[in-house]
């Protein structure tokens, strides 16, 4: 039995919206799992149901062997870091961190020790007497984390905690969260709509769309073998190229280009996906296209082009000399393509 | 420093406004320090006189009323108890009912809120006979409870607290829930400290409201021991002097000045909190 088990979880809001639909998931002790998906996909709702902040319409959640559906949030032994930190504005940093412990009737001395230890760990021990309004965004973030850590919960829940920080701080905090999680080994669930955060933080990633889990896997699995068209498009930057095509006897027809897939499949309406950096550009490539636009990104550049009327992009080293309007030659290798059936949206 | 014409004009308007507010009070105070003969012959005074101690001593300690049982000092105590009771209970009750209306999503919360709101249209004066009947049936006439109780519900304060609570982010409540705060603790540990400013402001308004009640205590109290200051203003130092005696204008002005002090004190003491809260938003 897994540490945290979700079984056929469904959430229907009173107004009839189905936020989460028949979701099942097992999370092991110590794992760092990231829920990722576009906004409104139900990932936050799922997290809030684990926290106990939303009722569960159907299904069962069990934590450490106990069903927690009807257990009060405070007794589930979970800690949550909110998007806006939700620090208590009228309390000092110390009291913000100590409040949950006080409510559990822990002795003053022990609270002091715990808060001080965690404050040192997060390097906020100089700020303990300050009010949240006197802290910077990054410091508030640390206090919010400290408040979660000090309670020593079974699970950490992060609800897009980095989205209010500027880009530089976000990267820094991301690393820090990862480091802390490794160090403490506490099971964590992190909700985000940012695929970079998902890829870098997660031991496993759960991609959610429209209240349904599209794929669960390690970042590598998700990236290299997306189960559905949605996952293929959602993960990876720049986005994977998807060509609508007809497959006849293992040959994909995209406009006038033919790609040999080295199999004998026949699909009337398919999508052929290839990542922009998997398109092989070389002088003796089989296909020729015109670079409509070249985007220079420093070490890399992105070329926007068209096959027939379907746009696509390739990413390559900016050492190659190629300008807008130039023609280039490329190959698409069957080993690097992803095939999806357009009617079901799933991988074939 | 040079003033622009517009600034001079605005300053003149402001100064006139201040004079308009302050002069009547100053006249009353100056007059209250003169003896009755000079007031009678010379009218209102602008400069201070010599009867300050005499007049104020008379006011505080002379027994008045029809049966000569009540002093002004006693009436001040009564008024203070009444205003304090009304203000405190009004603030507590409306803070709690707003809490119920905002955070406990029971079915009829909105209709109930509007029902409370509608009572604004029915002030005490309109419902004075039913209120009197109820209070007298409960045997509460001539008690502090009777003075205070019918006035402790406040739609205005409930409304303001409700609007304030609605601005508090839900995440704060959720975070508190995860930290093990039950509904009672959330109210005490979060809502009350966060609404300090509101509490102070409401307390000031309600204190003044309670202090200036006239009709209710007039109807409620037959026993002079429970008379309040505002009632006394009409009654005290007017009777027992028929015919030849001089009107006791000096004492009456002294009484008026004294009657203004408690509300002024409440405002002065609480305004620090009030203004501090307005300047530093804690959200």
XYZ file of C-alpha atoms in Angstrom:
631
model
C 0.000 0.000 0.000
C 1.287 3.394 -0.952
C 1.829 6.275 1.421
C -0.811 8.475 -0.181
C -3.509 6.831 -2.260
C -6.157 8.570 -4.285
C -8.889 6.259 -5.527
C -11.364 7.377 -8.185
C -11.471 10.898 -6.834
C -14.195 13.048 -8.329
C -15.017 16.623 -7.473
C -18.191 18.285 -8.663
C -18.798 21.822 -7.482
C -22.298 22.835 -6.355
C -22.773 24.734 -9.624
C -22.276 21.480 -11.529
C -18.695 21.988 -12.746
C -16.715 18.793 -12.769
C -13.264 19.861 -11.613
C -11.710 16.439 -11.104
C -12.915 13.270 -12.747
C -12.228 9.715 -11.505
C -8.610 10.312 -10.638
C -6.501 7.601 -9.087
C -2.925 8.052 -8.015
C -0.407 6.453 -5.677
C 2.381 8.427 -4.103
C 5.219 6.791 -2.206
C 6.793 8.014 1.001
C 9.466 10.636 0.412
C 8.518 11.213 -3.178
C 8.383 14.663 -4.763
C 5.399 14.712 -7.104
C 4.446 17.644 -9.296
C 0.918 18.249 -10.575
C 1.164 20.217 -13.759
C -1.468 21.428 -16.187
C -3.013 24.535 -17.650
C -4.985 26.820 -15.365
C -8.422 25.515 -14.493
C -7.445 21.887 -15.097
C -8.290 20.804 -11.554
C -4.768 20.404 -10.207
C -5.296 22.858 -7.368
C -8.653 21.331 -6.539
C -7.001 17.946 -6.247
C -4.361 19.373 -3.919
C -6.983 21.110 -1.817
C -8.900 17.886 -1.457
C -5.782 16.220 -0.118
C -5.384 19.133 2.295
C -9.019 18.855 3.344
C -9.989 22.322 2.178
C -12.451 20.938 -0.367
C -14.990 18.195 0.124
C -14.540 15.080 -1.927
C -17.617 14.342 -4.033
C -16.646 10.771 -4.724
C -13.729 8.441 -4.097
C -11.322 7.862 -1.280
C -8.069 9.402 -0.118
C -5.895 7.519 2.301
C -2.732 8.742 3.936
C -0.328 6.420 5.693
C -2.949 3.673 5.767
C -5.852 5.757 7.093
C -8.767 7.023 5.052
C -8.777 10.783 5.550
C -11.902 11.794 3.619
C -13.707 12.993 6.702
C -10.787 14.016 8.867
C -10.450 17.669 9.753
C -7.660 19.493 7.838
C -5.789 20.240 11.039
C -5.688 16.551 11.972
C -4.523 15.252 8.607
C -0.985 16.234 9.441
C -0.414 18.032 6.175
C 1.165 21.452 5.699
C 0.456 23.734 2.827
C 2.322 26.631 1.249
C -0.086 28.952 -0.511
C 0.381 30.967 -3.650
C 0.034 34.259 -1.766
C 1.844 32.745 1.230
C -1.180 33.520 3.447
C 1.071 34.718 6.248
C -0.763 36.055 9.260
C -0.341 39.818 8.800
C -0.781 40.766 12.442
C 1.710 38.261 13.825
C 5.495 38.377 13.897
C 7.438 35.853 11.857
C 8.045 33.867 15.026
C 4.339 33.720 15.855
C 3.473 32.889 12.273
C 5.617 29.807 12.576
C 4.639 29.016 16.144
C 0.882 29.383 15.768
C 0.180 25.856 14.559
C 2.398 24.397 17.274
C 0.680 26.445 19.981
C -2.674 25.082 18.871
C -1.355 21.585 19.369
C -0.459 22.338 22.944
C 3.286 21.949 22.544
C 5.342 23.449 25.353
C 6.789 26.927 24.946
C 10.340 25.742 25.220
C 9.902 23.144 22.515
C 8.205 25.647 20.235
C 11.113 28.026 20.749
C 13.624 25.371 19.840
C 11.748 24.161 16.797
C 11.078 27.605 15.398
C 14.670 28.678 15.925
C 16.030 25.541 14.268
C 13.835 25.942 11.206
C 14.542 29.669 11.041
C 18.275 28.900 10.952
C 17.767 26.269 8.294
C 15.974 28.808 6.092
C 18.240 31.704 7.097
C 15.403 33.787 8.439
C 16.564 33.774 12.066
C 17.282 37.516 11.854
C 13.685 38.243 10.894
C 11.786 36.487 13.655
C 10.493 39.653 15.298
C 9.371 41.316 12.083
C 5.862 41.487 10.723
C 5.180 40.019 7.258
C 4.535 43.490 5.832
C 8.197 44.319 6.484
C 9.512 41.374 4.465
C 10.437 41.065 0.812
C 8.743 38.549 -1.465
C 11.526 35.997 -1.108
C 11.590 36.340 2.666
C 7.829 35.877 2.865
C 8.212 32.755 0.784
C 10.773 31.430 3.237
C 8.551 32.194 6.197
C 5.667 30.380 4.498
C 7.958 27.381 3.999
C 9.194 27.647 7.552
C 5.669 27.585 8.836
C 5.091 24.363 6.952
C 8.384 22.741 7.924
C 8.177 23.537 11.611
C 5.062 21.420 11.970
C 6.925 18.378 10.729
C 3.995 17.133 8.642
C 3.546 13.872 6.762
C 3.087 15.746 3.490
C 4.000 19.151 2.156
C 1.543 20.655 -0.264
C 2.721 23.509 -2.439
C 0.095 25.473 -4.346
C 2.016 27.423 -7.010
C 4.232 28.993 -4.361
C 6.717 30.500 -6.801
C 4.381 32.288 -9.150
C 4.531 35.584 -7.259
C 8.306 35.849 -7.369
C 10.431 37.430 -10.068
C 12.253 35.123 -12.456
C 15.645 35.159 -10.744
C 14.269 34.571 -7.281
C 12.010 31.880 -8.640
C 14.951 29.852 -9.911
C 16.756 30.288 -6.642
C 13.767 29.250 -4.529
C 13.098 26.330 -6.830
C 16.540 24.952 -6.171
C 16.134 25.591 -2.497
C 12.810 23.770 -2.304
C 14.351 20.811 -4.084
C 17.347 20.809 -1.745
C 15.172 21.073 1.381
C 12.882 18.324 0.213
C 15.856 16.008 -0.421
C 17.347 16.897 2.916
C 14.184 16.252 4.914
C 12.800 13.462 2.791
C 9.199 14.511 3.359
C 6.638 13.495 0.765
C 5.735 16.587 -1.231
C 3.173 17.553 -3.804
C 3.821 20.643 -5.839
C 1.205 22.235 -8.058
C 2.318 24.430 -10.933
C 1.419 25.435 -14.439
C 5.072 26.025 -15.268
C 6.640 23.063 -17.032
C 10.175 24.099 -16.130
C 9.288 23.904 -12.455
C 7.596 20.586 -13.068
C 10.548 19.092 -14.938
C 13.207 20.289 -12.523
C 11.444 19.608 -9.230
C 9.544 16.414 -9.666
C 10.646 12.869 -9.064
C 7.433 12.141 -10.863
C 5.138 14.412 -12.815
C 1.387 14.132 -13.055
C 0.049 15.932 -16.115
C -3.567 16.919 -15.654
C -5.979 18.312 -18.206
C -9.703 18.968 -17.838
C -9.828 17.161 -14.516
C -8.294 13.990 -15.927
C -4.797 12.634 -15.405
C -3.175 12.462 -18.846
C 0.079 10.877 -17.810
C 2.118 9.994 -14.749
C 5.816 9.457 -15.003
C 9.341 10.652 -14.378
C 10.268 13.882 -16.142
C 12.285 11.826 -18.601
C 9.427 9.487 -19.445
C 7.026 12.359 -19.861
C 9.365 14.220 -22.131
C 10.587 11.341 -24.218
C 7.396 9.340 -24.432
C 4.307 11.505 -24.070
C 1.177 9.359 -23.841
C -1.193 11.803 -25.409
C -1.148 14.675 -27.837
C -1.938 17.036 -24.963
C 1.143 15.992 -22.974
C 3.272 16.191 -26.103
C 2.237 19.784 -26.677
C 2.251 20.832 -23.049
C 5.702 19.625 -22.022
C 8.783 20.907 -23.768
C 9.819 24.353 -24.887
C 9.610 25.347 -27.665
C 6.484 23.270 -28.093
C 6.620 19.991 -30.001
C 5.739 20.270 -33.697
C 2.622 18.315 -34.567
C 1.874 17.708 -38.209
C -1.517 16.525 -39.308
C -0.871 13.699 -41.694
C -2.150 10.563 -43.310
C -0.220 7.366 -42.714
C -0.309 4.775 -45.420
C 1.651 1.614 -45.038
C 4.171 3.140 -42.700
C 4.678 6.269 -44.779
C 3.493 9.592 -43.355
C 2.325 12.140 -45.895
C 2.691 15.742 -44.781
C 1.758 17.888 -47.775
C 4.301 16.789 -50.372
C 6.812 15.424 -47.900
C 6.939 11.717 -47.223
C 8.466 10.298 -44.079
C 9.217 6.642 -43.739
C 8.204 5.469 -40.280
C 9.694 2.021 -40.635
C 6.459 0.233 -39.748
C 3.331 -0.824 -41.586
C 0.710 1.311 -39.897
C -2.312 2.780 -41.633
C -3.988 5.764 -39.966
C -6.388 8.056 -41.773
C -6.114 11.027 -39.406
C -2.877 11.120 -37.417
C -0.516 13.610 -35.863
C 3.192 13.255 -36.301
C 5.085 14.969 -33.537
C 8.715 15.905 -33.494
C 10.518 18.143 -31.042
C 12.103 21.252 -32.564
C 15.568 20.108 -31.487
C 15.050 16.621 -32.966
C 14.798 17.933 -36.502
C 18.173 17.189 -38.039
C 19.476 20.000 -40.159
C 22.298 19.183 -42.524
C 23.400 20.068 -46.039
C 22.547 16.629 -47.333
C 19.085 16.444 -45.791
C 16.237 14.984 -47.822
C 13.731 17.784 -47.404
C 14.052 21.470 -48.172
C 12.215 24.382 -46.595
C 12.458 28.162 -46.349
C 13.223 29.772 -42.991
C 10.475 32.350 -42.651
C 11.748 33.751 -39.396
C 14.856 33.192 -37.320
C 14.797 33.911 -33.599
C 18.202 34.361 -32.025
C 18.420 33.214 -28.393
C 22.146 33.416 -27.677
C 23.509 29.903 -27.769
C 20.495 28.616 -29.714
C 18.251 29.876 -32.413
C 14.770 28.939 -33.477
C 13.742 28.729 -37.101
C 10.096 29.060 -38.060
C 9.116 27.455 -41.325
C 6.258 25.704 -43.087
C 5.602 22.338 -44.676
C 2.623 22.931 -46.929
C 0.437 25.152 -44.792
C 1.552 23.637 -41.481
C 3.949 25.724 -39.428
C 6.787 24.178 -37.528
C 9.893 25.249 -35.677
C 13.381 23.824 -35.313
C 15.881 24.627 -32.655
C 19.543 24.514 -33.467
C 22.864 25.883 -32.393
C 23.268 29.515 -33.350
C 26.740 28.724 -34.665
C 25.119 27.665 -37.904
C 24.830 30.579 -40.258
C 21.213 30.871 -41.349
C 19.124 33.970 -41.905
C 15.460 34.692 -42.527
C 14.572 33.860 -46.119
C 17.331 31.263 -46.537
C 16.514 27.710 -47.510
C 17.704 24.820 -45.394
C 17.758 21.058 -45.664
C 16.649 18.676 -42.945
C 15.757 15.122 -42.066
C 13.073 13.716 -39.803
C 14.199 10.402 -38.400
C 11.539 7.819 -37.558
C 13.321 7.056 -34.316
C 12.603 10.531 -32.999
C 8.969 10.995 -33.985
C 5.884 10.598 -31.804
C 2.699 9.386 -33.440
C -0.778 10.176 -32.179
C -4.184 9.147 -33.401
C -6.171 12.354 -33.820
C -9.508 10.743 -33.027
C -8.447 9.422 -29.595
C -5.583 11.821 -28.977
C -3.430 8.999 -27.659
C -0.088 7.654 -28.718
C 0.141 4.910 -31.304
C 7.431 80.496 1.747
C 4.979 82.037 -0.677
C 1.326 81.182 -0.722
C -0.633 81.013 -3.923
C -3.952 82.903 -3.956
C -5.899 79.645 -4.029
C -4.055 78.394 -0.961
C -4.820 81.589 0.924
C -8.475 81.241 0.017
C -8.664 77.616 1.104
C -6.928 78.487 4.348
C -9.395 81.262 5.037
C -12.271 78.844 4.459
C -10.676 76.291 6.749
C -10.042 78.861 9.468
C -13.623 80.076 9.226
C -14.789 76.485 9.556
C -12.683 75.965 12.642
C -13.996 79.172 14.211
C -17.535 78.133 13.441
C -16.974 74.868 15.317
C -14.902 76.193 18.197
C -16.467 79.563 19.048
C -19.796 78.295 20.404
C -17.931 75.903 22.654
C -15.562 78.599 23.786
C -18.501 80.959 24.485
C -20.182 78.284 26.544
C -17.015 77.621 28.486
C -16.297 81.314 29.103
C -19.869 81.929 30.163
C -19.736 78.956 32.506
C -17.052 80.728 34.506
C -19.166 83.773 35.332
C -21.739 84.297 38.048
C -25.411 84.389 37.193
C -25.870 88.108 37.832
C -23.311 89.237 35.291
C -24.594 86.728 32.701
C -28.126 87.990 33.296
C -27.157 91.605 32.842
C -24.386 91.359 30.248
C -25.275 88.225 28.208
C -22.860 85.623 26.857
C -19.215 86.118 27.703
C -16.094 85.824 25.620
C -13.511 86.199 28.406
C -13.064 83.995 31.434
C -14.669 84.989 34.732
C -13.997 84.144 38.365
C -16.792 81.744 39.260
C -15.240 78.636 37.711
C -14.804 76.631 40.913
C -18.099 77.730 42.384
C -20.158 76.851 39.296
C -18.519 73.510 38.605
C -18.673 72.517 42.245
C -22.366 73.372 42.337
C -23.023 71.367 39.219
C -21.302 68.226 40.375
C -22.524 68.098 43.917
C -25.834 69.834 44.228
C -28.732 67.504 44.479
C -31.342 68.125 41.862
C -34.408 66.531 40.416
C -37.898 66.685 41.829
C -37.050 64.737 44.916
C -33.542 66.155 45.174
C -31.987 62.693 45.108
C -29.692 62.860 42.129
C -26.524 64.863 41.556
C -24.971 65.644 38.217
C -22.015 63.462 39.150
C -24.416 60.562 39.534
C -25.901 61.276 36.130
C -22.465 61.249 34.584
C -21.830 57.849 36.049
C -25.160 56.626 34.687
C -24.525 57.999 31.245
C -21.067 56.539 31.220
C -22.308 53.096 32.216
C -25.034 53.238 29.624
C -22.793 54.447 26.798
C -20.025 52.019 27.696
C -22.467 49.126 27.872
C -24.120 50.003 24.602
C -20.835 50.581 22.767
C -19.145 47.435 24.073
C -22.081 45.143 23.459
C -22.873 46.666 20.086
C -19.315 46.113 18.913
C -19.104 42.557 20.248
C -22.502 41.504 18.959
C -22.159 43.016 15.521
C -18.611 41.664 15.075
C -19.865 38.197 15.964
C -22.985 38.337 13.825
C -20.973 39.596 10.863
C -18.596 36.665 11.455
C -21.521 34.270 11.329
C -22.908 35.890 8.191
C -19.643 35.870 6.281
C -17.921 32.679 7.335
C -20.700 30.229 8.081
C -22.344 29.619 4.770
C -25.768 28.676 6.000
C -28.711 28.811 3.651
C -30.441 31.999 4.658
C -27.370 34.103 5.338
C -28.150 36.684 2.682
C -31.848 37.174 3.528
C -30.909 37.352 7.204
C -28.325 39.980 6.462
C -30.881 42.091 4.602
C -33.358 41.588 7.392
C -30.791 42.999 9.798
C -30.073 45.766 7.355
C -33.742 46.719 7.112
C -33.843 47.425 10.850
C -31.880 50.564 10.010
C -35.205 51.880 8.789
C -36.794 51.253 12.175
C -34.936 53.349 14.756
C -35.709 53.131 18.441
C -38.025 56.136 18.272
C -40.361 54.291 15.904
C -40.568 51.171 18.023
C -40.455 52.934 21.334
C -43.792 51.697 22.696
C -43.312 48.007 21.896
C -39.778 48.259 23.243
C -41.006 49.888 26.419
C -43.717 47.267 26.822
C -41.242 44.416 26.506
C -38.705 45.960 28.845
C -41.310 46.798 31.428
C -42.866 43.312 31.192
C -39.440 41.905 31.869
C -39.294 44.129 34.953
C -36.282 45.982 33.642
C -37.463 49.554 34.014
C -35.159 51.556 36.226
C -32.212 49.211 35.686
C -29.011 49.582 33.709
C -29.915 46.418 31.812
C -33.121 48.090 30.703
C -31.248 51.166 29.607
C -28.706 49.204 27.594
C -30.328 46.056 26.243
C -32.823 47.426 23.706
C -30.041 49.399 22.046
C -27.319 46.794 21.668
C -28.178 45.471 18.214
C -26.612 47.461 15.416
C -27.232 47.007 11.734
C -24.686 49.662 10.813
C -21.836 48.039 12.696
C -22.819 44.576 11.453
C -22.727 45.924 7.933
C -19.279 47.481 8.338
C -17.813 44.380 9.941
C -19.318 42.236 7.207
C -17.757 44.377 4.491
C -14.416 44.240 6.260
C -14.422 40.479 6.763
C -15.206 40.017 3.103
C -11.911 41.667 2.207
C -9.895 39.146 4.225
C -8.440 36.583 1.806
C -9.788 33.024 2.012
C -6.264 31.660 2.079
C -5.796 33.150 5.519
C -8.724 31.141 6.825
C -7.500 27.998 5.084
C -4.019 28.411 6.397
C -5.399 28.930 9.896
C -7.530 25.812 9.511
C -4.468 23.749 8.624
C -2.756 25.252 11.640
C -5.535 23.839 13.775
C -7.549 26.975 14.482
C -11.237 26.230 15.095
C -13.924 28.816 14.370
C -13.619 30.365 17.794
C -9.831 30.665 17.621
C -10.024 32.120 14.121
C -12.316 34.833 15.423
C -10.180 35.628 18.464
C -6.705 35.164 16.963
C -7.327 36.562 13.502
C -10.460 38.585 12.920
C -10.347 40.630 16.118
C -6.679 41.654 15.858
C -7.080 42.372 12.156
C -10.105 44.556 12.738
C -8.597 46.578 15.594
C -9.116 49.787 13.662
C -12.705 48.925 12.876
C -13.322 48.027 16.503
C -11.952 51.356 17.688
C -13.927 53.340 15.129
C -17.146 51.480 15.849
C -16.610 51.858 19.571
C -16.245 55.622 19.200
C -19.382 55.975 17.104
C -21.434 53.728 19.312
C -20.234 55.340 22.505
C -21.334 58.738 21.287
C -24.601 57.217 20.107
C -25.257 55.665 23.504
C -24.179 58.745 25.362
C -26.496 61.036 23.440
C -29.630 58.907 23.906
C -32.435 61.085 25.190
C -35.862 59.615 24.565
C -35.198 56.082 25.743
C -33.790 56.936 29.174
C -36.517 59.550 29.588
C -39.211 56.921 29.144
C -37.360 54.101 30.852
C -36.414 55.753 34.098
C -38.814 56.970 36.709
C -36.295 56.617 39.470
C -33.968 59.610 39.521
C -31.034 57.383 40.442
C -30.954 56.253 36.804
C -31.145 59.614 35.128
C -28.591 60.336 32.446
C -26.717 63.485 31.545
C -28.622 64.279 28.398
C -31.938 64.005 30.211
C -30.586 66.149 32.976
C -29.755 68.929 30.601
C -33.453 69.605 30.241
C -34.344 69.075 33.835
C -31.567 70.080 36.154
C -31.220 73.624 37.515
C -34.568 74.624 36.114
C -36.962 73.661 38.850
C -37.296 75.030 42.398
C -36.669 78.532 41.207
C -39.962 80.157 40.618
C -40.580 83.822 40.323
C -37.843 85.859 41.863
C -34.839 83.627 41.501
C -32.313 84.231 38.745
C -31.996 81.554 36.028
C -28.851 79.614 36.873
C -27.260 80.110 33.483
C -23.654 79.834 34.705
C -24.249 76.411 36.210
C -26.149 75.215 33.202
C -23.309 76.136 30.904
C -20.879 74.425 33.238
C -23.100 71.359 33.051
C -23.116 71.453 29.257
C -19.339 71.735 29.105
C -18.947 68.806 31.494
C -21.420 66.730 29.526
C -19.237 67.055 26.455
C -16.155 65.691 28.148
C -16.723 61.915 28.155
C -17.291 61.540 24.397
C -14.356 63.841 23.731
C -12.163 61.731 25.987
C -13.203 58.521 24.246
C -12.376 60.008 20.863
C -9.029 61.375 22.025
C -7.965 58.085 23.603
C -9.088 55.817 20.764
C -8.183 58.008 17.829
C -4.532 57.051 18.080
C -5.435 53.445 17.357
C -7.886 54.559 14.802
C -5.480 56.734 12.838
C -2.609 54.289 13.165
C -4.795 51.651 11.600
C -5.756 53.933 8.780
C -2.145 54.679 7.920
C -0.525 51.246 8.063
C -2.707 48.702 6.336
C -1.884 45.326 7.676
C -3.129 43.302 4.783
